[in-house]
Coordinates of C-alpha atoms and ligand atoms in Angstrom, one line a residue:
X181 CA 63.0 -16.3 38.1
X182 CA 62.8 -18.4 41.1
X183 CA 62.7 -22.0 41.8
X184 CA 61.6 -23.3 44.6
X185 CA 63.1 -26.6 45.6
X186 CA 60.6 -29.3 44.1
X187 CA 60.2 -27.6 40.8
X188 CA 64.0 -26.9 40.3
X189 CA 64.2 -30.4 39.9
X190 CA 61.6 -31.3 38.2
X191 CA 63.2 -29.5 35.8
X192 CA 66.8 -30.7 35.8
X193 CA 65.0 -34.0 35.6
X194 CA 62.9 -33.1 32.9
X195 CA 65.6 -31.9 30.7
X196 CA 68.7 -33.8 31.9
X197 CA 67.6 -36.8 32.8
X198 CA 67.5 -38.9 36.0
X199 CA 70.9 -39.1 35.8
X200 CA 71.4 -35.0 36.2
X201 CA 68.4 -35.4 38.4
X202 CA 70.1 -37.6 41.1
X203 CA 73.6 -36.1 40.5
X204 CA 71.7 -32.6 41.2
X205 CA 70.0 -34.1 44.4
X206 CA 73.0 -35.5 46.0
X207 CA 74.8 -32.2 45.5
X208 CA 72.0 -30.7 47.4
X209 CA 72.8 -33.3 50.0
X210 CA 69.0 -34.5 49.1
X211 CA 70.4 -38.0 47.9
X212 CA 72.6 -40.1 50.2
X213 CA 73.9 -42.3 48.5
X214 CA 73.4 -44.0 44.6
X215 CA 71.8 -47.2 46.1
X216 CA 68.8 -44.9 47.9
X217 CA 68.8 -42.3 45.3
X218 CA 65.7 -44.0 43.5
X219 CA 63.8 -43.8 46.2
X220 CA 64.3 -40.2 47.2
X221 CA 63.6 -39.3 43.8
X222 CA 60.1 -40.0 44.9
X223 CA 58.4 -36.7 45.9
X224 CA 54.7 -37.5 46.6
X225 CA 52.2 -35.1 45.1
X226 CA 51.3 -32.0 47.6
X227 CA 48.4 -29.9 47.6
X228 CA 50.5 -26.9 46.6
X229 CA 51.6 -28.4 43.8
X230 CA 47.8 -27.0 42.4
X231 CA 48.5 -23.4 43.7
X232 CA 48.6 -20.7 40.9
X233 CA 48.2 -23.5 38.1
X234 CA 44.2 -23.6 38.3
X235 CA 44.2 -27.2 38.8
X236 CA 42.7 -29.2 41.1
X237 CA 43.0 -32.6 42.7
X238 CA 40.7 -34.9 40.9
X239 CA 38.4 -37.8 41.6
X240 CA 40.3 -41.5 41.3
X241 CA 38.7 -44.7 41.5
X242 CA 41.2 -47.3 42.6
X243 CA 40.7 -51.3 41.7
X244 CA 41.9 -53.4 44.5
X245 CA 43.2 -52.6 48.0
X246 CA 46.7 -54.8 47.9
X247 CA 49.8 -53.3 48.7
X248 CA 50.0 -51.4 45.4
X249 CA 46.2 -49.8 45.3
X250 CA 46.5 -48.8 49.5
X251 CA 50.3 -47.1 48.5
X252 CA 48.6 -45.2 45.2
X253 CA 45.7 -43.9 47.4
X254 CA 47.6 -43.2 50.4
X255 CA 50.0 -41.3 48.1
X256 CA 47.2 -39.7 46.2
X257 CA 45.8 -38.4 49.5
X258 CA 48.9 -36.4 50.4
X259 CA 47.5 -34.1 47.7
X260 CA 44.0 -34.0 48.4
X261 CA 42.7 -36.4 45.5
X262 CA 39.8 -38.2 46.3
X263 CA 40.1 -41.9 46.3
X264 CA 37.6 -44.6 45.9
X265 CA 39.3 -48.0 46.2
X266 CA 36.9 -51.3 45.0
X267 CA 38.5 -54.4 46.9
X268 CA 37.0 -57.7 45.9
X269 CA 38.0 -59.4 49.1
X270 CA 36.0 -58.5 52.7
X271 CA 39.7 -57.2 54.2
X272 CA 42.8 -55.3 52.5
X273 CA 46.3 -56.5 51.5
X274 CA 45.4 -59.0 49.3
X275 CA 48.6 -61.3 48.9
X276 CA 49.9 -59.6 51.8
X277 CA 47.6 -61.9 54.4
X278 CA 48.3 -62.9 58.0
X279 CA 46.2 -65.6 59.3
X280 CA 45.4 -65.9 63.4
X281 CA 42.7 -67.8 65.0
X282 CA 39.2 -67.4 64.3
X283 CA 39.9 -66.4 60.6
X284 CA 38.1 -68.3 57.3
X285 CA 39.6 -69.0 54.3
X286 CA 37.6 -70.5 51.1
X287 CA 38.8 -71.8 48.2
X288 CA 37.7 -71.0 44.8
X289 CA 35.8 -74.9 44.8
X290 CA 34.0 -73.7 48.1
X291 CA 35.8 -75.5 50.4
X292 CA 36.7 -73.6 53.7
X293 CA 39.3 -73.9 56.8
X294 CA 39.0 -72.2 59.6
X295 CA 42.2 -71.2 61.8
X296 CA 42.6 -72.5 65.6
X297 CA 45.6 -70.7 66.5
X298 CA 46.4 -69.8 69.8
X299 CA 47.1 -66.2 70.5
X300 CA 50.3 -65.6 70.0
X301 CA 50.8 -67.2 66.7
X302 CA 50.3 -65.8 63.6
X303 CA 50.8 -66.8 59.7
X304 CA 52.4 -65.1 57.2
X305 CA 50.8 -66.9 53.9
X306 CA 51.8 -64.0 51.6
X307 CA 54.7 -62.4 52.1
X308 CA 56.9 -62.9 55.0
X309 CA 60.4 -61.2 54.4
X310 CA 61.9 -58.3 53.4
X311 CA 65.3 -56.4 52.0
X312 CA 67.0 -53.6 53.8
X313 CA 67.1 -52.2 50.7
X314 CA 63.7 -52.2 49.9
X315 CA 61.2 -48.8 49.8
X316 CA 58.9 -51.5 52.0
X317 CA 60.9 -50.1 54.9
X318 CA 60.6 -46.9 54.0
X319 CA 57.0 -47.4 54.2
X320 CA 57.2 -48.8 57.4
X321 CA 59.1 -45.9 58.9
X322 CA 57.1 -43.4 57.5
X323 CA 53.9 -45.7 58.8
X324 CA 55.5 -46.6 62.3
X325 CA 55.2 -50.3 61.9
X326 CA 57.5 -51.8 64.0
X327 CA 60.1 -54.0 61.9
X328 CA 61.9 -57.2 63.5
X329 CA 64.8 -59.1 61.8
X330 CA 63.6 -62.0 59.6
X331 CA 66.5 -65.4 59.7
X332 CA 66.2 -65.7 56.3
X333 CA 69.7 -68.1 56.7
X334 CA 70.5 -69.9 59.7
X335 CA 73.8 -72.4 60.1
X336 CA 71.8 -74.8 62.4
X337 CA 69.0 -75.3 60.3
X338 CA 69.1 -77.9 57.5
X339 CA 69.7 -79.0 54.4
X340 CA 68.5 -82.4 52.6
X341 CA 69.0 -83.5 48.9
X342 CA 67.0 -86.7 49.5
X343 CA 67.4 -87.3 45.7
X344 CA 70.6 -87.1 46.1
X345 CA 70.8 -90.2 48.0
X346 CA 72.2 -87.8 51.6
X347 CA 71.3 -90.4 54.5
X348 CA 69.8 -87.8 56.6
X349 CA 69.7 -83.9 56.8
X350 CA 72.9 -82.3 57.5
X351 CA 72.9 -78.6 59.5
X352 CA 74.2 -75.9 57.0
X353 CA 76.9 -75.0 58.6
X354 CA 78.2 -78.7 58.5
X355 CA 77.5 -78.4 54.3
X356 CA 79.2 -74.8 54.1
X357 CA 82.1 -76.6 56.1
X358 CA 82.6 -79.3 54.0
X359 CA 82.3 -77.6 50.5
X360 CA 84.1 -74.8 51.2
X361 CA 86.8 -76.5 52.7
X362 CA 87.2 -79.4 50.0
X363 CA 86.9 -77.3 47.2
X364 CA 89.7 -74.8 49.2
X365 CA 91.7 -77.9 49.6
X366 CA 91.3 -78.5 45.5
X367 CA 92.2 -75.1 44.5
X368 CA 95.0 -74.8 46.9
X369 CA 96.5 -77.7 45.4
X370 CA 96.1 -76.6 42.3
X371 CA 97.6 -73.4 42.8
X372 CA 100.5 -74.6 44.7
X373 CA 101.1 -77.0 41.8
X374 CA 101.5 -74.5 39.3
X375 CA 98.7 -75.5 37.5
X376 CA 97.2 -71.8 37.5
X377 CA 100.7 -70.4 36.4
X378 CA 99.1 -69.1 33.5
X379 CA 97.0 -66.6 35.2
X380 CA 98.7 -66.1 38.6
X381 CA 101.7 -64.2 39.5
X382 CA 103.5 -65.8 42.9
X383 CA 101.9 -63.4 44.4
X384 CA 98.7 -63.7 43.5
X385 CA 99.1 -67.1 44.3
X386 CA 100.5 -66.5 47.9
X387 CA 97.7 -64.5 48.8
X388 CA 95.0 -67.1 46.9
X389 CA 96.0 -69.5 49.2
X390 CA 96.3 -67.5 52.4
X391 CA 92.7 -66.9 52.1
X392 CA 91.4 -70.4 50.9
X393 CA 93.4 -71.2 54.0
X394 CA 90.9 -69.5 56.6
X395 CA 87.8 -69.9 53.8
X396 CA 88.2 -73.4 54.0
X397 CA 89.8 -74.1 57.4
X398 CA 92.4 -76.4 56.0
X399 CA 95.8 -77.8 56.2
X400 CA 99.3 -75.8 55.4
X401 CA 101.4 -77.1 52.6
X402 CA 103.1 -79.5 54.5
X403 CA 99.6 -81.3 55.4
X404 CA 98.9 -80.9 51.8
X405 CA 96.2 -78.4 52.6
X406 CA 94.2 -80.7 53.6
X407 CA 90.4 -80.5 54.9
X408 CA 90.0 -82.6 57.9
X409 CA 86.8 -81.2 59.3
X410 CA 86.7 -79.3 63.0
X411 CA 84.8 -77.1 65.2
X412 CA 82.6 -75.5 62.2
X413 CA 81.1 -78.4 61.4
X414 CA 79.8 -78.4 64.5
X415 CA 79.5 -80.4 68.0
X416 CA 78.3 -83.5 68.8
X417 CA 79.2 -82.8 72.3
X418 CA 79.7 -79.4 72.6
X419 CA 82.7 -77.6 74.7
X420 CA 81.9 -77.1 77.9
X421 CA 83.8 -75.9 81.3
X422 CA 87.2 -77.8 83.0
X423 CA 88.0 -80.3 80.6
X424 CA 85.5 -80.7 78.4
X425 CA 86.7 -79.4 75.1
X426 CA 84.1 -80.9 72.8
X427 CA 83.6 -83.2 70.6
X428 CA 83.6 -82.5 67.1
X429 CA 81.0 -83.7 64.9
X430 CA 82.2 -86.9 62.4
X431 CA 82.7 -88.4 60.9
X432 CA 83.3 -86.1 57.8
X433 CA 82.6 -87.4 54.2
X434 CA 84.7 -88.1 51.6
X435 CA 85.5 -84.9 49.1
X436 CA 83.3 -87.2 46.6
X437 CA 80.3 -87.7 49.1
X438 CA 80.0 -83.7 49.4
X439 CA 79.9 -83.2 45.7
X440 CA 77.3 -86.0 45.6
X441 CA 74.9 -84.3 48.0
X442 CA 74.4 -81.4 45.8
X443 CA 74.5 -79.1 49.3
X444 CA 76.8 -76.9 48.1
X445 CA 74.2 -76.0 45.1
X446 CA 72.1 -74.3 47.7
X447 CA 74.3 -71.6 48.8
X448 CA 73.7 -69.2 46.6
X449 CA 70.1 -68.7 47.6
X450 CA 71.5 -66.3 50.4
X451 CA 73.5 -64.3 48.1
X452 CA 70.8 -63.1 46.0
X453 CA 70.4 -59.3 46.1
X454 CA 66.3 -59.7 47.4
X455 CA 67.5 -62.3 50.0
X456 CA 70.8 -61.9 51.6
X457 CA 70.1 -61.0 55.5
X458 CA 69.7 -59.0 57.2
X459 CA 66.1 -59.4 56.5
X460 CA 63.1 -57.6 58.2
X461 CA 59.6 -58.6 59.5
X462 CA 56.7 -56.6 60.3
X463 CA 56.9 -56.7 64.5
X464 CA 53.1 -58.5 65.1
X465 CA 52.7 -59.9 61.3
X466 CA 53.1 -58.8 57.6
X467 CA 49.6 -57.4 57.4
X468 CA 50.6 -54.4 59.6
X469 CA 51.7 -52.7 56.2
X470 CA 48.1 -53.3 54.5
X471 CA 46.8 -52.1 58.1
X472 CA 49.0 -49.2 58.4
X473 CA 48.4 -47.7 55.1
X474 CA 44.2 -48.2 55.2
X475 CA 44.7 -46.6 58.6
X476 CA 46.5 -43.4 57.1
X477 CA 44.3 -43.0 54.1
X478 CA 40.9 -43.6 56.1
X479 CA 39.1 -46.9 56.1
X480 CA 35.7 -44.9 54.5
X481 CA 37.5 -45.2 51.3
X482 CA 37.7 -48.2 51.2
X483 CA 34.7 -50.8 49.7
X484 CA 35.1 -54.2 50.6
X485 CA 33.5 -56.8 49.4
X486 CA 33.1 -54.7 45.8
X487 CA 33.8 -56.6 42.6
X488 CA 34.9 -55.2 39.3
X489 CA 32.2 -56.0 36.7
X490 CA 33.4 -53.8 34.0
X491 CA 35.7 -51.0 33.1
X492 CA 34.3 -48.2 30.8
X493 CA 36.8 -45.7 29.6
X494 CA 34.5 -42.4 28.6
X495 CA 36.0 -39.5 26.9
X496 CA 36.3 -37.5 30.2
X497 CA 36.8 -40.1 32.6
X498 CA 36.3 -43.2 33.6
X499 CA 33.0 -45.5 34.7
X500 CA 33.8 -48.2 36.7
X501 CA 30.5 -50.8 37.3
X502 CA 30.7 -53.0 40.4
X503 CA 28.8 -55.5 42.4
X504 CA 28.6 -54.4 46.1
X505 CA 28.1 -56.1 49.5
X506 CA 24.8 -56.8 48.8
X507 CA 25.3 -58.5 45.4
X508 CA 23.5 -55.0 43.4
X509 CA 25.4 -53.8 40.5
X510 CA 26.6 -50.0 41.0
X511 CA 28.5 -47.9 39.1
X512 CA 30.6 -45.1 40.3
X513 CA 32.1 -42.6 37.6
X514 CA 35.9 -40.5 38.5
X515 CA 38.5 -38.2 36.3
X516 CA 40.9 -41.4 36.3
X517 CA 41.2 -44.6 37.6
X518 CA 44.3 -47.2 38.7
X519 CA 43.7 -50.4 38.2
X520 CA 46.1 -52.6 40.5
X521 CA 44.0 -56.1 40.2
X522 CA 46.0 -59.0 38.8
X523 CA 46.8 -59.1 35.1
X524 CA 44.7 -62.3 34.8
X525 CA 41.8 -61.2 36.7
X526 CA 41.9 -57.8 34.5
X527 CA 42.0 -59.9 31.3
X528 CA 38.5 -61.1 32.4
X529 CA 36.9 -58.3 33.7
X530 CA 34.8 -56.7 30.9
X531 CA 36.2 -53.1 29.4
X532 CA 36.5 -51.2 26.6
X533 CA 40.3 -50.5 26.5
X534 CA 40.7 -52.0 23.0
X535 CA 42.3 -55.0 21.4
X536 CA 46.1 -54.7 22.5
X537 CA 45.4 -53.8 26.2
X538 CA 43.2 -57.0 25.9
X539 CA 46.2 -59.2 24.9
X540 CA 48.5 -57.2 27.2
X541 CA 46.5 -58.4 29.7
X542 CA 46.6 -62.0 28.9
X543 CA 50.1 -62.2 28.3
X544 CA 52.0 -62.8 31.6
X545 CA 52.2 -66.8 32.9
X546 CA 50.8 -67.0 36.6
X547 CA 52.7 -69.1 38.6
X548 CA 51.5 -71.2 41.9
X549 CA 52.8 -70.8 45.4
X550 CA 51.5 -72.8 48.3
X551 CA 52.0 -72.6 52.4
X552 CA 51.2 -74.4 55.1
X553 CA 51.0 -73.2 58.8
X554 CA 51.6 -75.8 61.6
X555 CA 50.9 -74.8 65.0
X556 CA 53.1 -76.7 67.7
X557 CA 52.6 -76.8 71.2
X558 CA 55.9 -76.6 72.2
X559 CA 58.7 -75.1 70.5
X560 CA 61.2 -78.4 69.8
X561 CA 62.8 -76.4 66.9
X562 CA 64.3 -74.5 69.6
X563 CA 64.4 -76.9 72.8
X564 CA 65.6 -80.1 71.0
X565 CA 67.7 -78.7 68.3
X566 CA 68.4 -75.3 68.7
X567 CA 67.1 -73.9 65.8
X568 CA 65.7 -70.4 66.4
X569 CA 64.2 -68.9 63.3
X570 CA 65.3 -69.7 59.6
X571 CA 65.1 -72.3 57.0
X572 CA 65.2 -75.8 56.1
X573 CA 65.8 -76.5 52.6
X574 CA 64.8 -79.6 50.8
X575 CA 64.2 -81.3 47.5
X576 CA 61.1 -82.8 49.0
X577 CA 57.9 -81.3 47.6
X578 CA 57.4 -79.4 50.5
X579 CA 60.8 -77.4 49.2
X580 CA 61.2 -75.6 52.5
X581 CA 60.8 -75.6 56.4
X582 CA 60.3 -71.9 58.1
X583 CA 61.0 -71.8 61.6
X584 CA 59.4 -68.5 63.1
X585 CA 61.6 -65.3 63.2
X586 CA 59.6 -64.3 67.0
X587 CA 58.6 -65.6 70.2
X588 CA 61.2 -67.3 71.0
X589 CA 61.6 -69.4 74.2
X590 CA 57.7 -69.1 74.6
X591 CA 55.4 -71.6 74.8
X592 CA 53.7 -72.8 71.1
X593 CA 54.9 -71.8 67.8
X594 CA 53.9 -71.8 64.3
X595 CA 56.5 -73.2 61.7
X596 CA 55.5 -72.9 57.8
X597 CA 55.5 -76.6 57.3
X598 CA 55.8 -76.2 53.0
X599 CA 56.5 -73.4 50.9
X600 CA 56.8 -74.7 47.3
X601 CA 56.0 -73.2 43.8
X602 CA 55.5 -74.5 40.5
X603 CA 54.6 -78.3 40.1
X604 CA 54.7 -78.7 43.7
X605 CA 52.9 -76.4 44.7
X606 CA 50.1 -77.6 42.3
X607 CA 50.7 -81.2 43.6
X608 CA 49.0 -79.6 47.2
X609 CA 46.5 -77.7 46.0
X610 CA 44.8 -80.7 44.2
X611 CA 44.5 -81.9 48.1
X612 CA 42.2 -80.8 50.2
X613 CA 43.3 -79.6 53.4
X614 CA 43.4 -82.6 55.7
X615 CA 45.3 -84.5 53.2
X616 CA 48.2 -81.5 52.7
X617 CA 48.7 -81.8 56.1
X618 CA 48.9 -85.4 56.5
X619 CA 51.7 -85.1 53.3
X620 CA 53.7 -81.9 54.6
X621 CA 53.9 -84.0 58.2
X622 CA 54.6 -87.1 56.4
X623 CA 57.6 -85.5 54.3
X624 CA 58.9 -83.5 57.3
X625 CA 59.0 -86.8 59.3
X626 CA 62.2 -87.4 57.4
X627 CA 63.9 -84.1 58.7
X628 CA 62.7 -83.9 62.0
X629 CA 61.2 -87.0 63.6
X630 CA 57.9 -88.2 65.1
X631 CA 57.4 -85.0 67.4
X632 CA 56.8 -83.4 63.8
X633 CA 53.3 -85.3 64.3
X634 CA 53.0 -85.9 67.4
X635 CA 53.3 -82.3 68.7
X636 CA 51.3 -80.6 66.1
X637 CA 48.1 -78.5 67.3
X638 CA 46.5 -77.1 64.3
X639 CA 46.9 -76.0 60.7
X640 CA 45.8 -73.7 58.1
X641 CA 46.8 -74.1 53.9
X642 CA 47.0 -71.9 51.4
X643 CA 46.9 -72.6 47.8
X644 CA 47.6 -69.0 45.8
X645 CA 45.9 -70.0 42.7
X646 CA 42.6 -71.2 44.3
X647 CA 42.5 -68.0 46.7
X648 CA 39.3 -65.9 45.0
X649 CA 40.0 -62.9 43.1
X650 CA 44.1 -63.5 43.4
X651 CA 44.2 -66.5 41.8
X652 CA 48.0 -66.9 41.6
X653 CA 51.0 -66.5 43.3
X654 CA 52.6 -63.9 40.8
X655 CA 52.9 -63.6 37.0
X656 CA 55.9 -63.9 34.8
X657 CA 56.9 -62.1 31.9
X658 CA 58.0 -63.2 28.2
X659 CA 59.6 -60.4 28.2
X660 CA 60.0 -56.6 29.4
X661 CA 58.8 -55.3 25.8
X662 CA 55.6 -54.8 24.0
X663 CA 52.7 -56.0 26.1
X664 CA 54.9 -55.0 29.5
X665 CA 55.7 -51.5 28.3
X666 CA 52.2 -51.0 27.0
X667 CA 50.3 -51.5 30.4
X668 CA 53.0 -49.2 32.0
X669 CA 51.2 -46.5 30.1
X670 CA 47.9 -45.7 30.7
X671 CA 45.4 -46.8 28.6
X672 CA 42.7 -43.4 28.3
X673 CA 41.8 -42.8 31.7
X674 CA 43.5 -46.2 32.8
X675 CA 46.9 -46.3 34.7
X676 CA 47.7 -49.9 36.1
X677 CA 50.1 -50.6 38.5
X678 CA 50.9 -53.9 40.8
X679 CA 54.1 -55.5 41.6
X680 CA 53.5 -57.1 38.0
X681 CA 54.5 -53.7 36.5
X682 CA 57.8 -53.9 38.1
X683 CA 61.0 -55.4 37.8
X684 CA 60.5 -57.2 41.5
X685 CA 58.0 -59.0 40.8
X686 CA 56.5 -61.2 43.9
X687 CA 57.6 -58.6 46.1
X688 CA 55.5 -56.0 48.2
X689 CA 58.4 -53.6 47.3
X690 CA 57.8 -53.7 43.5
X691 CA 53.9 -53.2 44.6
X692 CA 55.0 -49.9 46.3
X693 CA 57.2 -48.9 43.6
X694 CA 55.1 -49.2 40.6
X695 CA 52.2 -47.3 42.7
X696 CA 54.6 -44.6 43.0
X697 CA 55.0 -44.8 39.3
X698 CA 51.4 -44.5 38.4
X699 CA 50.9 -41.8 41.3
X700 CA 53.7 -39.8 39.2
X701 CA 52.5 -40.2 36.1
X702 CA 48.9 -39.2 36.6
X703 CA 49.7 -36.0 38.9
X704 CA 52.0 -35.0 36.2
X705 CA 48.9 -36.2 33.6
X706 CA 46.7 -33.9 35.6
X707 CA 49.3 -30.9 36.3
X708 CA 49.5 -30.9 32.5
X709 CA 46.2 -31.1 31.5
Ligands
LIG996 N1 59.4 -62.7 47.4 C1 59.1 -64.1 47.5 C2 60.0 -64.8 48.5 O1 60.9 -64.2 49.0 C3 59.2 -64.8 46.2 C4 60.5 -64.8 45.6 C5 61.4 -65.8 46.0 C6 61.0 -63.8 44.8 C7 62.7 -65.9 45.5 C8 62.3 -63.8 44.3 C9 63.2 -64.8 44.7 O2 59.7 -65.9 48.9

């Protein structure tokens, strides 16, 4: 018996596991490395996977056209299904959404902005970074959509704990200065004291210190390792040719006055596994991946404008009942159907997939996310305080300042004047839109200054939970049992997949991977049946 590539491991997988599976693929040189090997393990259905099994591809009807229902259908359509997708919204990518000039948002109370950016600016209001490590990039290669490093840290821009009493913003770099080299100074000390004797040979403790040394940029043990501040802190005249060394930037607070500020509480953001740079951007603006992948899979499959009234699983399919363009109520029948709406707007759409799908459903907690764009007309981020992409982070309620990862040294920019969550975020959606740009300016006053007014062009808002047929930022989970596990299995001819099906949640990445997943599971569905 032969085995051609594919189905050889299909079957170690099948029977050993994915363990054998991957150990099996990197032995065949087909997995590079642990970290990637999930990903590889993804083989999109082909068309000769049907040959000489008497199967066919069959019709799917897809709900929604976000980054999870474009990836099932484009995947799908490597093997010759036929795809339908219904998108509620008149464009694709749902969450995924760049804004540029000319373009109308409503709210779900009616209200509506229109966008006056200039040409070269655009807004990311969804999603706006992304990991090296995620399949996103992958997609992006495969797609050709040019990728451009996001800052996602940046030692000149700031930080301020305004509850925290700090007197003005300080530049992160200054914070990582001061904490790291006070709390080396502390655990030098310490060590060279003795009081770690329990759990530190001399040698241990030699080399401890040699590297708090350089970590912290402090004293030796003659100056009693002390922190005194220098060059990392930064300039406040910076060096410069002949004799012009510099002059450092002071005066440097007390070892107490750091603690206060709470700065150092904010450096573990850029540690996270989703967030430590180097971080990507689409070249051009986020939507390119929504764009890219209704491109590939042909926009004539795609109904905009086409609401989900009801959801009928029948014994041989699948009847899905709509509301088109026009406002007439269709139906369209197919073999199966992936649903990849939001869990909240599923739990209201009419269907007959029984009691526990129901509560399923209704169980994640949707959470709130707002943005604001702020077009400048000249880029002061960059010319008065040379800031060039990155992110101010605050305990203001507008949480965070994005400065923009492209065109730089142009002419006008767009900075993301507020991205909050939670209470905050809720806090600017009860505004309307005028009066969330007169409170992001007003609280970004206090980092930057009067030019943040005075130099502002135009601005669009964004509050997740009001956008129609989204209605959130992203959901949340009790837990990863019962109701989670249940709508990872199909319900009859229901699959459902969406970035709430994965374990990166709020991500276009856990989007792509849990369309994978449902494209798996129903080729292998319709290869068995
Ligand atoms: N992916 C989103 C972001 O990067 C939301 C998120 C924030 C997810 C932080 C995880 C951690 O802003």
């Amino acid at each position: 018996m032969s085995y051609s590539r594919r189905g050889f491991l299909t079957a170690v997988g099948t029977t050993g596991g994915a363990g054998a599976l991957f150990a099996t693929m990197g032995a065949l040189g087909l997995a590079p490395t642990a970290e990637a090997a999930a990903r590889t393990a993804f083989v999109p259905p082909q068309p000769s996977d049907f040959t000489l099994t008497g199967r066919a591809a069959k019709k799917v009807v897809v709900l929604g056209a976000g980054v999870a229902g474009l990836a099932t259908a484009y995947e799908l359509g490597k093997a010759g299904y036929e795809c339908v997708i219904l998108e509620a919204l008149d464009r694709v990518g749902g969450r995924n959404w760049t804004i540029r000039g000319g373009d109308r948002l409503t709210e779900l109370d009616g209200s509506t902005q229109t966008a006056r950016f200039s040409d070269d600016v655009y807004f990311n209001a969804g999603p706006g970074r992304l990991a090296q490590w995620m399949v996103t990039v992958d997609y992006a290669r495969e797609l050709g959509v040019p990728l451009e490093v996001f800052t996602n840290a940046n030692a000149n821009a700031y930080i301020y704990n305004a509850g925290a009493g700090m007197a003005a913003p300080v530049r992160w770099r200054t914070a990582k200065a001061d904490v790291f080299g006070y709390v080396s100074e502390l655990l030098s000390t310490a060590t060279d004291s003795g009081a770690l004797d329990g759990r530190l040979t001399a040698t241990d403790k030699e080399r401890l210190i040699t590297f708090l040394r350089g970590f912290g940029s402090i004293g030796n043990k003659t100056q009693g390792f002390a922190y005194q501040g220098g060059g990392r802190r930064g300039y406040s005249l910076d060096p410069g040719a002949g004799e012009q060394p510099g002059v450092t930037l002071g005066p440097v607070p007390s070892m107490s006055e750091v603690f206060a500020s709470g700065v150092g509480q904010r450096f573990s953001f850029e540690l996270g596994y989703d967030q430590a740079m180097l971080m990507f951007q689409p070249v051009g603006g986020m939507d390119a991946i929504p764009r890219a992948l209704a491109a590939a899979l042909g926009k004539h499959k795609i109904r905009l404008r086409s609401k989900v009234t009801r959801i009928t699983d029948l014994p041989d399919g699948v009847e899905v009942e709509y509301q088109d363009a026009n406002g007439r109520t269709r139906r369209l029948t197919a073999d199966l159907c992936v649903a990849t709406m939001p869990p909240h707007i599923l739990a209201r759409t009419p269907h007959n997939l029984g009691p526990d799908v129901q509560a399923a459903l209704a169980t994640p907690t949707v959470s709130s996310a707002g943005k604001i764009g702020l077009e400048y007309r000249r880029r002061w981020w960059e010319t008065d305080e040379d800031i060039y992409g990155g992110i101010t982070n605050t305990d203001l309620d507008l949480s965070a300042i994005w400065y923009p990862s492209y065109g730089y040294g142009g002419r006008r920019g767009l900075v993301v004047g507020y991205y909050n969550t939670g209470a905050q975020a809720d806090a600017y959606a009860a505004l309307p839109h005028r009066e969330r740009e007169r409170r992001a300016i007003e609280q970004g006053m206090k980092i930057h200054g009067a030019k943040y007014r005075d130099e502002l062009v135009s601005s669009v808002s964004v509050a997740w939970k009001l956008q129609p047929h989204i209605e959130g930022a992203w959901v949340g989970w009790p837990s990863r049992t019962g109701a989670y596990q249940l709508l990872n299995r199909p319900a009859g001819h229901v699959h459902f997949a969406g970035d709430w099906l994965s374990y990166m949640i709020a991500w276009q990445a856990g989007a792509l991977e849990s369309a994978r997943k449902a494209v798996t599971d129903l080729h292998q569905r319709v290869l068995a049946s």
